[in-house]
Amino acid sequence: MGSVFMSRIESIKNYSPKNLNFASKQSFTSSAISSETINKIAKEIAPGVETTINKSMPIISRISALLAKHDGELQNQVINMAFTTTLAPAFIAWNPISKQDEKTKKYTAARQPISAIIAILGGYPITTAINSYMNKMGSVGYHESIDLRMKPNSSYLKSLYKKHKGMMYGKQYNLKDFIEAKQTERTNLFTSLISEHPNNIKIDESTSAISVLKNGKHVELGRNISNLGTQAELDRYLQKHNLYNVKFSDFMRDEFKFEFFSDGGIKPHTINKKLGSVKTIDFLRQLGIVTKKDFSESDLHEFISRARQNAKAVDVIEHAHKSGALQPRGAAELAEEISKTATRVVQTVVGENVAKTEAHTLGQFFERFDYHGAKLQELMDSSMVTVLNEMKEYFQESGMKKFNANSTIQDFAKNIMHNRIAKTESYFKGFKLFAGIGFNLFTTAITCTALNWAYPRIIERFFPSLVKDDIPNDKSKTQQSEIKKGGNK
């Protein structure tokens, strides 16, 4: 296996994108590396790399990584129990500062581990049930702000894995691959729901299978999606989220808090405030035209510079040519523009240092492409598909290599879905945090009540030597103690 593994690595090292051939004798039979081969190699490499990284990490880093991986209320309860059952009772029982007698201190110290055990025995199952319920709420789309149906929660999918015994579409999966496959399927499905024309999407209510029309026939995207089991539910989702139906003004309202009148007109103070505060790069990334990974602020300045050059050149050419012939000064104007263009290209390559230190605003961007007044309102009233196609044309005309001229609405929709998933997961995390606080009040009330009832009885049963006559373990002892006190007076 080791020789095969090294052979594959050597083949990849000698891969040449120019001729799609391999210099190594251990070359692949095909002219390109298949995705299956890459995935297979990655799976072989990953365990060894992970082991090496873990060995080289300091112990504190490994502990931090473990705590971050299992961050949550259950982890907090386990950590609290560990300290409550060890350090806390030790400090109480052998506290040199306390003036209490030894038996009293040990009696008080014994309360700590008992409290921790009751908290875990009572709190752990309650917290687990609450977390499971909240994970399900998000994964089935209980509320739009925490709708994780496009990428269900891993914990929720783990319960589905157990329910279906690792089977999906007649194929057996391990847990990790099952979660990854299900999340990928859902993301692809919802990407299609927002990018395909709504007239091409339908659902078979008898099987809950959602399909899209491709090359004259319907291709299934997925089935058994919560709250998308009927055509009416599907139509409602498409009306609200499909890019052919969603207006650009809705996008700007949701993503950048733009404000509009009831008739759709953009409010004047929004133009004055938002267009000057929203960054163009953030707008283009949220719109899905570019991604943070592939397009930087520097690339944006290059794009704007190219757009300015193209607009100026077009104006000069149109002015120099009339009715297919050069005007009297047409040749001179063209020569002058060529010279200016060359100068601007040099400036772009060297870098407009001052400009690049400042963030380009959305107002500047819209002004560059003449989106103001009535044209700006027309843009806001357009569908998302119309706006995406317009923006695509500007990037195509710029000729930038960092923009794929063959990008489609589906490509932009993938970026939009990626952004939506990230935002929703962030909202869901916040929801769990604050909802957990409320649920913990309920859990604490139960465990504290149980502790107050059980603590004196446990001490009396297992540690009778720590029980004092004046420590009330139950009503009868309290009464006896009070009688004894009264007799001594």
Short mmCIF file of C-alpha atoms in Angstrom, two decimals:
data_model
loop_
_atom_site.label_atom_id
_atom_site.label_comp_id
_atom_site.label_asym_id
_atom_site.label_seq_id
_atom_site.Cartn_x
_atom_site.Cartn_y
_atom_site.Cartn_z
CA MET A 1 0.00 0.00 0.00
CA GLY A 2 2.88 2.38 0.81
CA SER A 3 4.39 2.07 -2.67
CA VAL A 4 1.02 2.73 -4.30
CA PHE A 5 0.49 5.74 -2.04
CA MET A 6 3.90 7.26 -2.91
CA SER A 7 3.31 6.51 -6.57
CA ARG A 8 0.10 8.51 -6.56
CA ILE A 9 1.77 11.44 -4.83
CA GLU A 10 4.63 11.38 -7.35
CA SER A 11 2.10 11.34 -10.19
CA ILE A 12 0.33 14.38 -8.83
CA LYS A 13 3.62 16.26 -8.42
CA ASN A 14 4.39 15.73 -12.09
CA TYR A 15 0.98 16.79 -13.30
CA SER A 16 1.11 19.49 -15.98
CA PRO A 17 -2.06 21.52 -16.71
CA LYS A 18 -0.71 22.50 -20.13
CA ASN A 19 -0.75 19.09 -21.77
CA LEU A 20 -2.59 17.04 -19.14
CA ASN A 21 0.22 14.48 -19.20
CA PHE A 22 2.47 13.13 -16.46
CA ALA A 23 6.22 13.02 -16.49
CA SER A 24 6.35 10.15 -14.08
CA LYS A 25 6.21 6.57 -15.33
CA GLN A 26 3.57 5.98 -12.69
CA SER A 27 1.01 8.01 -14.63
CA PHE A 28 -2.73 7.67 -14.63
CA THR A 29 -4.37 6.01 -17.59
CA SER A 30 -6.73 8.92 -18.17
CA SER A 31 -5.72 12.38 -19.33
CA ALA A 32 -6.98 14.05 -16.13
CA ILE A 33 -7.35 13.23 -12.46
CA SER A 34 -10.85 12.08 -11.63
CA SER A 35 -12.62 13.38 -8.55
CA GLU A 36 -12.90 9.80 -7.22
CA THR A 37 -9.12 9.38 -7.42
CA ILE A 38 -8.52 12.69 -5.64
CA ASN A 39 -11.00 11.79 -2.88
CA LYS A 40 -9.40 8.37 -2.47
CA ILE A 41 -5.91 9.87 -2.17
CA ALA A 42 -7.17 12.50 0.27
CA LYS A 43 -8.69 9.82 2.50
CA GLU A 44 -5.36 7.95 2.51
CA ILE A 45 -3.37 11.08 3.32
CA ALA A 46 -5.71 12.66 5.89
CA PRO A 47 -5.24 10.22 8.82
CA GLY A 48 -1.44 10.42 8.66
CA VAL A 49 -1.45 14.19 8.38
CA GLU A 50 -3.90 14.52 11.27
CA THR A 51 -1.78 12.22 13.46
CA THR A 52 1.38 14.20 12.68
CA ILE A 53 -0.30 17.51 13.47
CA ASN A 54 -1.72 16.17 16.75
CA LYS A 55 1.69 14.88 17.85
CA SER A 56 3.36 18.21 17.12
CA MET A 57 0.70 20.22 19.00
CA PRO A 58 1.39 21.18 22.64
CA ILE A 59 -0.87 19.49 25.17
CA ILE A 60 -2.63 22.77 25.96
CA SER A 61 -3.44 23.24 22.25
CA ARG A 62 -4.90 19.75 22.03
CA ILE A 63 -7.04 20.36 25.10
CA SER A 64 -8.23 23.68 23.66
CA ALA A 65 -9.10 22.02 20.34
CA LEU A 66 -11.04 19.28 22.16
CA LEU A 67 -12.99 21.82 24.25
CA ALA A 68 -13.78 23.90 21.15
CA LYS A 69 -15.00 20.80 19.29
CA HIS A 70 -17.43 19.84 22.05
CA ASP A 71 -18.40 23.35 23.11
CA GLY A 72 -21.84 23.40 24.70
CA GLU A 73 -23.89 23.23 27.88
CA LEU A 74 -23.26 19.50 28.41
CA GLN A 75 -19.51 20.07 28.33
CA ASN A 76 -19.89 22.88 30.86
CA GLN A 77 -21.85 20.62 33.19
CA VAL A 78 -19.21 17.87 33.03
CA ILE A 79 -16.38 20.35 33.72
CA ASN A 80 -18.31 21.90 36.60
CA MET A 81 -18.94 18.45 38.06
CA ALA A 82 -15.24 17.57 37.85
CA PHE A 83 -14.24 20.63 39.88
CA THR A 84 -17.23 20.44 42.24
CA THR A 85 -16.40 16.85 43.21
CA THR A 86 -12.67 17.45 43.73
CA LEU A 87 -11.36 20.93 44.42
CA ALA A 88 -14.46 22.46 46.03
CA PRO A 89 -14.92 19.86 48.81
CA ALA A 90 -11.16 19.78 49.48
CA PHE A 91 -11.04 23.55 50.00
CA ILE A 92 -14.11 23.47 52.24
CA ALA A 93 -13.11 20.47 54.37
CA TRP A 94 -9.53 21.59 54.97
CA ASN A 95 -9.95 25.35 54.92
CA PRO A 96 -7.48 26.71 57.52
CA ILE A 97 -9.20 30.10 57.60
CA SER A 98 -12.65 28.79 58.58
CA LYS A 99 -13.42 28.83 62.32
CA GLN A 100 -15.99 26.00 62.05
CA ASP A 101 -15.25 22.66 63.70
CA GLU A 102 -13.95 19.77 61.58
CA LYS A 103 -17.24 17.84 61.53
CA THR A 104 -19.18 20.89 60.30
CA LYS A 105 -16.67 21.58 57.54
CA LYS A 106 -16.75 17.96 56.34
CA TYR A 107 -20.55 17.92 56.50
CA THR A 108 -20.62 21.06 54.32
CA ALA A 109 -17.94 19.71 51.97
CA ALA A 110 -19.92 16.52 51.37
CA ARG A 111 -22.68 18.64 49.84
CA GLN A 112 -20.46 19.50 46.84
CA PRO A 113 -20.03 16.06 45.24
CA ILE A 114 -23.63 15.15 46.04
CA SER A 115 -24.76 18.36 44.37
CA ALA A 116 -22.62 17.61 41.30
CA ILE A 117 -23.90 14.05 40.98
CA ILE A 118 -27.54 15.14 41.24
CA ALA A 119 -26.90 17.96 38.77
CA ILE A 120 -25.47 15.51 36.24
CA LEU A 121 -28.04 12.77 36.82
CA GLY A 122 -30.87 15.27 36.52
CA GLY A 123 -29.37 17.97 34.31
CA TYR A 124 -27.63 15.80 31.72
CA PRO A 125 -30.74 14.01 30.39
CA ILE A 126 -32.81 17.20 30.53
CA THR A 127 -30.14 19.23 28.72
CA THR A 128 -29.65 16.45 26.16
CA ALA A 129 -33.38 16.36 25.45
CA ILE A 130 -33.53 20.17 25.17
CA ASN A 131 -30.53 20.30 22.81
CA SER A 132 -32.01 17.54 20.69
CA TYR A 133 -35.29 19.45 20.47
CA MET A 134 -33.56 22.71 19.48
CA ASN A 135 -31.43 20.93 16.86
CA LYS A 136 -34.59 19.48 15.40
CA MET A 137 -36.28 22.89 15.44
CA GLY A 138 -33.54 24.32 13.25
CA SER A 139 -33.09 21.32 10.97
CA VAL A 140 -36.80 21.01 10.08
CA GLY A 141 -37.25 24.74 9.49
CA TYR A 142 -39.36 25.51 12.57
CA HIS A 143 -38.68 29.24 12.10
CA GLU A 144 -37.27 31.08 9.09
CA SER A 145 -34.49 32.86 11.00
CA ILE A 146 -33.06 29.49 12.14
CA ASP A 147 -34.04 27.44 9.09
CA LEU A 148 -31.22 24.90 8.69
CA ARG A 149 -32.98 22.67 6.20
CA MET A 150 -30.41 23.65 3.56
CA LYS A 151 -27.71 22.17 5.83
CA PRO A 152 -29.19 20.23 8.76
CA ASN A 153 -27.43 20.17 12.12
CA SER A 154 -24.92 17.32 12.54
CA SER A 155 -26.50 16.21 15.82
CA TYR A 156 -29.91 16.02 14.16
CA LEU A 157 -28.48 14.00 11.27
CA LYS A 158 -26.85 11.67 13.77
CA SER A 159 -30.30 10.78 15.10
CA LEU A 160 -31.48 10.18 11.51
CA TYR A 161 -28.48 7.96 10.93
CA LYS A 162 -29.47 5.79 13.88
CA LYS A 163 -33.10 5.79 12.78
CA HIS A 164 -32.27 4.61 9.25
CA LYS A 165 -29.39 2.39 10.42
CA GLY A 166 -26.92 4.19 8.16
CA MET A 167 -28.91 3.54 4.98
CA MET A 168 -29.59 6.27 2.42
CA TYR A 169 -31.08 5.53 -1.00
CA GLY A 170 -30.25 1.85 -0.59
CA LYS A 171 -26.59 2.44 0.23
CA GLN A 172 -24.81 1.87 3.55
CA TYR A 173 -22.82 4.80 5.00
CA ASN A 174 -20.67 5.34 8.05
CA LEU A 175 -21.75 8.23 10.27
CA LYS A 176 -19.29 10.81 8.96
CA ASP A 177 -20.03 10.10 5.28
CA PHE A 178 -23.77 9.96 5.97
CA ILE A 179 -23.76 13.44 7.51
CA GLU A 180 -21.58 14.86 4.72
CA ALA A 181 -23.69 13.26 1.96
CA LYS A 182 -26.98 14.42 3.50
CA GLN A 183 -25.76 18.00 4.02
CA THR A 184 -24.37 18.16 0.47
CA GLU A 185 -27.62 16.82 -0.96
CA ARG A 186 -29.68 19.38 0.96
CA THR A 187 -27.42 22.30 0.00
CA ASN A 188 -27.58 21.31 -3.67
CA LEU A 189 -31.35 20.89 -3.48
CA PHE A 190 -31.99 24.31 -1.96
CA THR A 191 -29.50 25.91 -4.35
CA SER A 192 -31.59 24.52 -7.21
CA LEU A 193 -34.78 25.74 -5.55
CA ILE A 194 -33.54 29.33 -5.60
CA SER A 195 -31.75 29.26 -8.99
CA GLU A 196 -33.94 27.21 -11.34
CA HIS A 197 -36.98 28.78 -12.97
CA PRO A 198 -39.93 28.10 -10.63
CA ASN A 199 -42.06 26.78 -13.50
CA ASN A 200 -39.56 23.93 -13.89
CA ILE A 201 -39.79 22.76 -10.27
CA LYS A 202 -42.48 20.42 -9.02
CA ILE A 203 -43.18 17.92 -6.24
CA ASP A 204 -44.76 14.47 -6.27
CA GLU A 205 -46.98 14.65 -3.19
CA SER A 206 -47.34 10.86 -3.04
CA THR A 207 -43.58 10.39 -2.53
CA SER A 208 -42.60 13.94 -1.41
CA ALA A 209 -39.95 13.89 -4.15
CA ILE A 210 -38.92 17.32 -5.49
CA SER A 211 -37.66 17.43 -9.07
CA VAL A 212 -36.54 19.96 -11.69
CA LEU A 213 -36.98 19.89 -15.45
CA LYS A 214 -33.64 19.17 -17.20
CA ASN A 215 -33.32 18.47 -20.92
CA GLY A 216 -36.99 17.67 -21.28
CA LYS A 217 -37.34 15.38 -18.26
CA HIS A 218 -37.70 15.87 -14.51
CA VAL A 219 -34.67 15.00 -12.40
CA GLU A 220 -35.16 14.32 -8.70
CA LEU A 221 -33.37 16.69 -6.33
CA GLY A 222 -34.40 15.09 -3.04
CA ARG A 223 -37.38 14.01 -1.01
CA ASN A 224 -38.96 14.03 2.44
CA ILE A 225 -38.00 17.63 3.18
CA SER A 226 -39.73 18.95 6.29
CA ASN A 227 -42.45 21.51 5.54
CA LEU A 228 -41.99 20.96 1.80
CA GLY A 229 -44.26 17.98 1.32
CA THR A 230 -47.00 19.58 -0.80
CA GLN A 231 -47.11 21.72 -3.93
CA ALA A 232 -48.62 24.56 -1.92
CA GLU A 233 -45.72 24.54 0.55
CA LEU A 234 -43.22 24.35 -2.30
CA ASP A 235 -44.87 27.25 -4.15
CA ARG A 236 -44.76 29.40 -1.02
CA TYR A 237 -41.06 28.72 -0.60
CA LEU A 238 -40.32 29.47 -4.26
CA GLN A 239 -42.34 32.68 -4.14
CA LYS A 240 -40.30 33.94 -1.22
CA HIS A 241 -36.81 32.65 -2.04
CA ASN A 242 -36.47 31.86 -5.76
CA LEU A 243 -34.21 34.39 -7.52
CA TYR A 244 -36.72 34.79 -10.35
CA ASN A 245 -39.35 35.90 -7.83
CA VAL A 246 -37.28 37.81 -5.28
CA LYS A 247 -36.92 41.54 -5.97
CA PHE A 248 -33.54 43.18 -5.61
CA SER A 249 -35.07 45.60 -3.09
CA ASP A 250 -35.95 42.62 -0.85
CA PHE A 251 -32.34 41.48 -0.98
CA MET A 252 -31.07 44.96 -0.08
CA ARG A 253 -33.59 45.22 2.77
CA ASP A 254 -32.62 41.84 4.25
CA GLU A 255 -28.86 42.06 3.79
CA PHE A 256 -28.08 45.75 4.21
CA LYS A 257 -31.15 47.18 6.01
CA PHE A 258 -32.23 49.42 3.12
CA GLU A 259 -35.60 51.07 3.73
CA PHE A 260 -38.45 51.44 1.23
CA PHE A 261 -41.90 52.99 1.13
CA SER A 262 -44.96 50.75 0.92
CA ASP A 263 -45.07 51.23 -2.85
CA GLY A 264 -41.46 50.01 -3.20
CA GLY A 265 -39.85 53.43 -3.54
CA ILE A 266 -36.44 53.73 -1.89
CA LYS A 267 -36.42 56.20 1.01
CA PRO A 268 -34.19 59.26 0.45
CA HIS A 269 -32.33 58.93 3.77
CA THR A 270 -31.42 55.38 2.79
CA ILE A 271 -29.75 56.68 -0.36
CA ASN A 272 -27.82 59.26 1.63
CA LYS A 273 -26.82 56.94 4.48
CA LYS A 274 -26.55 53.39 3.18
CA LEU A 275 -24.91 54.07 -0.17
CA GLY A 276 -22.13 55.86 1.66
CA SER A 277 -21.61 53.24 4.38
CA VAL A 278 -22.01 49.88 2.60
CA LYS A 279 -18.77 48.63 1.07
CA THR A 280 -18.88 47.56 -2.56
CA ILE A 281 -16.83 44.45 -1.87
CA ASP A 282 -19.34 43.32 0.79
CA PHE A 283 -22.22 43.99 -1.59
CA LEU A 284 -20.67 41.93 -4.41
CA ARG A 285 -19.86 39.04 -2.08
CA GLN A 286 -23.33 38.93 -0.54
CA LEU A 287 -24.83 39.15 -4.03
CA GLY A 288 -22.85 36.05 -4.97
CA ILE A 289 -21.04 37.64 -7.92
CA VAL A 290 -17.64 37.13 -6.27
CA THR A 291 -16.32 35.27 -3.24
CA LYS A 292 -14.01 36.35 -0.45
CA LYS A 293 -11.59 33.60 -1.38
CA ASP A 294 -11.20 34.61 -5.02
CA PHE A 295 -11.81 38.36 -5.08
CA SER A 296 -10.12 40.98 -2.88
CA GLU A 297 -10.45 44.72 -2.38
CA SER A 298 -7.42 45.15 -4.67
CA ASP A 299 -9.20 43.16 -7.39
CA LEU A 300 -12.21 45.44 -6.96
CA HIS A 301 -10.11 48.54 -7.62
CA GLU A 302 -8.72 46.91 -10.73
CA PHE A 303 -12.24 46.09 -11.89
CA ILE A 304 -13.45 49.67 -11.32
CA SER A 305 -10.41 51.03 -13.17
CA ARG A 306 -11.06 48.73 -16.12
CA ALA A 307 -14.72 49.73 -16.20
CA ARG A 308 -13.75 53.39 -16.22
CA GLN A 309 -11.30 52.82 -19.08
CA ASN A 310 -13.85 50.86 -21.12
CA ALA A 311 -16.54 53.52 -20.64
CA LYS A 312 -14.19 56.32 -21.71
CA ALA A 313 -12.95 54.39 -24.74
CA VAL A 314 -16.49 53.66 -25.89
CA ASP A 315 -17.43 57.34 -25.65
CA VAL A 316 -14.40 58.37 -27.72
CA ILE A 317 -14.99 55.75 -30.38
CA GLU A 318 -18.66 56.66 -30.70
CA HIS A 319 -17.74 60.34 -31.01
CA ALA A 320 -14.92 59.70 -33.51
CA HIS A 321 -17.13 57.55 -35.74
CA LYS A 322 -20.29 58.84 -37.29
CA SER A 323 -22.22 56.82 -39.82
CA GLY A 324 -19.34 54.39 -40.21
CA ALA A 325 -16.74 57.04 -41.08
CA LEU A 326 -14.13 58.93 -39.08
CA GLN A 327 -14.88 62.52 -38.16
CA PRO A 328 -12.35 65.23 -39.09
CA ARG A 329 -10.50 64.88 -35.78
CA GLY A 330 -11.49 61.25 -35.27
CA ALA A 331 -8.04 59.78 -35.82
CA ALA A 332 -6.42 62.30 -33.48
CA GLU A 333 -9.01 61.60 -30.77
CA LEU A 334 -8.47 57.86 -31.05
CA ALA A 335 -4.69 58.27 -30.84
CA GLU A 336 -5.06 60.50 -27.78
CA GLU A 337 -7.37 58.02 -26.09
CA ILE A 338 -4.96 55.15 -26.78
CA SER A 339 -2.20 57.17 -25.09
CA LYS A 340 -4.39 57.95 -22.07
CA THR A 341 -5.50 54.35 -21.83
CA ALA A 342 -1.90 53.17 -21.83
CA THR A 343 -1.12 55.59 -19.01
CA ARG A 344 -4.11 54.38 -16.97
CA VAL A 345 -3.05 50.77 -17.50
CA VAL A 346 0.39 51.57 -16.13
CA GLN A 347 -1.22 53.28 -13.13
CA THR A 348 -3.37 50.22 -12.52
CA VAL A 349 -0.39 47.84 -12.68
CA VAL A 350 1.79 49.99 -10.42
CA GLY A 351 -1.15 50.46 -8.05
CA GLU A 352 -3.27 53.44 -7.17
CA ASN A 353 -1.91 53.39 -3.62
CA VAL A 354 -4.06 56.15 -2.22
CA ALA A 355 -7.27 54.78 -3.65
CA LYS A 356 -6.53 51.25 -2.51
CA THR A 357 -6.21 52.33 1.09
CA GLU A 358 -9.84 53.39 1.09
CA ALA A 359 -12.86 51.09 0.89
CA HIS A 360 -14.92 51.61 -2.25
CA THR A 361 -18.52 52.40 -1.31
CA LEU A 362 -21.70 51.13 -2.90
CA GLY A 363 -22.66 54.69 -3.82
CA GLN A 364 -19.44 55.04 -5.83
CA PHE A 365 -20.10 51.71 -7.49
CA PHE A 366 -23.66 52.61 -8.50
CA GLU A 367 -22.47 56.00 -9.75
CA ARG A 368 -19.81 54.34 -11.90
CA PHE A 369 -22.51 52.38 -13.72
CA ASP A 370 -25.04 55.25 -13.78
CA TYR A 371 -27.40 53.78 -11.19
CA HIS A 372 -28.95 56.94 -9.77
CA GLY A 373 -32.35 58.54 -9.71
CA ALA A 374 -34.92 56.65 -11.78
CA LYS A 375 -32.37 54.08 -12.93
CA LEU A 376 -31.51 53.21 -9.32
CA GLN A 377 -35.19 52.72 -8.52
CA GLU A 378 -35.57 50.58 -11.64
CA LEU A 379 -32.70 48.43 -10.40
CA MET A 380 -34.38 48.01 -7.02
CA ASP A 381 -37.63 46.93 -8.68
CA SER A 382 -35.87 44.30 -10.80
CA SER A 383 -35.67 40.62 -9.96
CA MET A 384 -32.48 39.16 -8.52
CA VAL A 385 -31.88 37.23 -11.74
CA THR A 386 -32.01 40.45 -13.77
CA VAL A 387 -29.54 42.20 -11.45
CA LEU A 388 -27.17 39.22 -11.40
CA ASN A 389 -27.11 39.12 -15.19
CA GLU A 390 -26.43 42.86 -15.39
CA MET A 391 -23.54 42.63 -12.92
CA LYS A 392 -22.20 39.63 -14.78
CA GLU A 393 -22.04 41.66 -18.00
CA TYR A 394 -19.95 44.38 -16.33
CA PHE A 395 -17.44 41.81 -15.12
CA GLN A 396 -17.35 40.07 -18.48
CA GLU A 397 -16.61 43.38 -20.21
CA SER A 398 -13.75 44.07 -17.81
CA GLY A 399 -11.95 40.96 -19.03
CA MET A 400 -10.62 40.18 -15.55
CA LYS A 401 -9.07 36.74 -15.25
CA LYS A 402 -10.30 36.40 -11.67
CA PHE A 403 -13.89 36.38 -12.88
CA ASN A 404 -15.19 33.34 -14.74
CA ALA A 405 -16.96 34.72 -17.80
CA ASN A 406 -18.89 31.43 -18.08
CA SER A 407 -20.48 31.79 -14.63
CA THR A 408 -24.22 31.14 -14.54
CA ILE A 409 -27.10 31.99 -12.25
CA GLN A 410 -26.58 28.58 -10.65
CA ASP A 411 -22.97 29.52 -9.80
CA PHE A 412 -24.07 32.77 -8.18
CA ALA A 413 -26.82 30.90 -6.34
CA LYS A 414 -24.21 28.59 -4.79
CA ASN A 415 -22.42 31.61 -3.37
CA ILE A 416 -25.70 33.07 -2.11
CA MET A 417 -26.61 29.77 -0.47
CA HIS A 418 -23.17 29.57 1.17
CA ASN A 419 -23.69 33.05 2.64
CA ARG A 420 -27.20 32.20 3.77
CA ILE A 421 -26.08 29.02 5.50
CA ALA A 422 -23.28 30.85 7.34
CA LYS A 423 -25.67 33.56 8.53
CA THR A 424 -28.37 31.08 9.59
CA GLU A 425 -25.89 28.92 11.49
CA SER A 426 -24.73 32.03 13.33
CA TYR A 427 -28.34 32.93 14.23
CA PHE A 428 -29.00 29.37 15.35
CA LYS A 429 -25.94 29.36 17.60
CA GLY A 430 -27.15 32.57 19.23
CA PHE A 431 -30.65 31.15 19.58
CA LYS A 432 -29.34 28.04 21.35
CA LEU A 433 -27.23 30.16 23.67
CA PHE A 434 -30.05 32.41 24.86
CA ALA A 435 -32.71 29.70 24.81
CA GLY A 436 -30.36 27.52 26.83
CA ILE A 437 -30.22 30.17 29.56
CA GLY A 438 -33.99 30.02 29.95
CA PHE A 439 -34.06 26.21 29.92
CA ASN A 440 -31.24 26.10 32.49
CA LEU A 441 -33.38 28.04 34.95
CA PHE A 442 -35.93 25.26 34.72
CA THR A 443 -33.25 22.56 35.03
CA THR A 444 -31.62 24.29 38.01
CA ALA A 445 -34.94 24.55 39.82
CA ILE A 446 -35.48 20.80 39.47
CA THR A 447 -31.98 19.76 40.53
CA CYS A 448 -31.88 22.16 43.49
CA THR A 449 -35.20 20.83 44.77
CA ALA A 450 -33.89 17.29 44.43
CA LEU A 451 -30.66 18.22 46.22
CA ASN A 452 -32.41 19.82 49.19
CA TRP A 453 -34.53 16.72 49.62
CA ALA A 454 -31.80 14.12 49.09
CA TYR A 455 -28.75 15.72 50.72
CA PRO A 456 -29.58 15.28 54.44
CA ARG A 457 -30.95 11.77 53.84
CA ILE A 458 -27.81 10.67 51.96
CA ILE A 459 -25.54 12.03 54.70
CA GLU A 460 -27.58 10.34 57.42
CA ARG A 461 -27.58 7.04 55.50
CA PHE A 462 -23.93 6.83 54.42
CA PHE A 463 -22.07 9.26 56.73
CA PRO A 464 -23.92 9.15 60.06
CA SER A 465 -20.79 10.30 61.93
CA LEU A 466 -21.09 13.72 60.27
CA VAL A 467 -24.66 14.26 61.46
CA LYS A 468 -24.97 16.60 64.42
CA ASP A 469 -27.88 16.69 66.79
CA ASP A 470 -28.55 20.29 65.85
CA ILE A 471 -28.38 19.61 62.08
CA PRO A 472 -31.98 19.04 60.90
CA ASN A 473 -32.12 15.94 58.70
CA ASP A 474 -35.87 15.60 58.85
CA LYS A 475 -38.82 16.94 60.80
CA SER A 476 -38.53 14.46 63.68
CA LYS A 477 -34.87 15.32 64.32
CA THR A 478 -35.65 18.99 64.15
CA GLN A 479 -38.33 18.55 66.76
CA GLN A 480 -36.04 16.44 68.99
CA SER A 481 -33.31 19.03 68.72
CA GLU A 482 -35.63 21.83 69.63
CA ILE A 483 -36.98 19.81 72.64
CA LYS A 484 -33.43 19.13 73.78
CA LYS A 485 -32.57 22.80 73.56
CA GLY A 486 -35.67 23.67 75.53
CA GLY A 487 -34.79 21.13 78.27
CA ASN A 488 -31.33 22.61 78.68
CA LYS A 489 -32.61 26.09 79.35
#
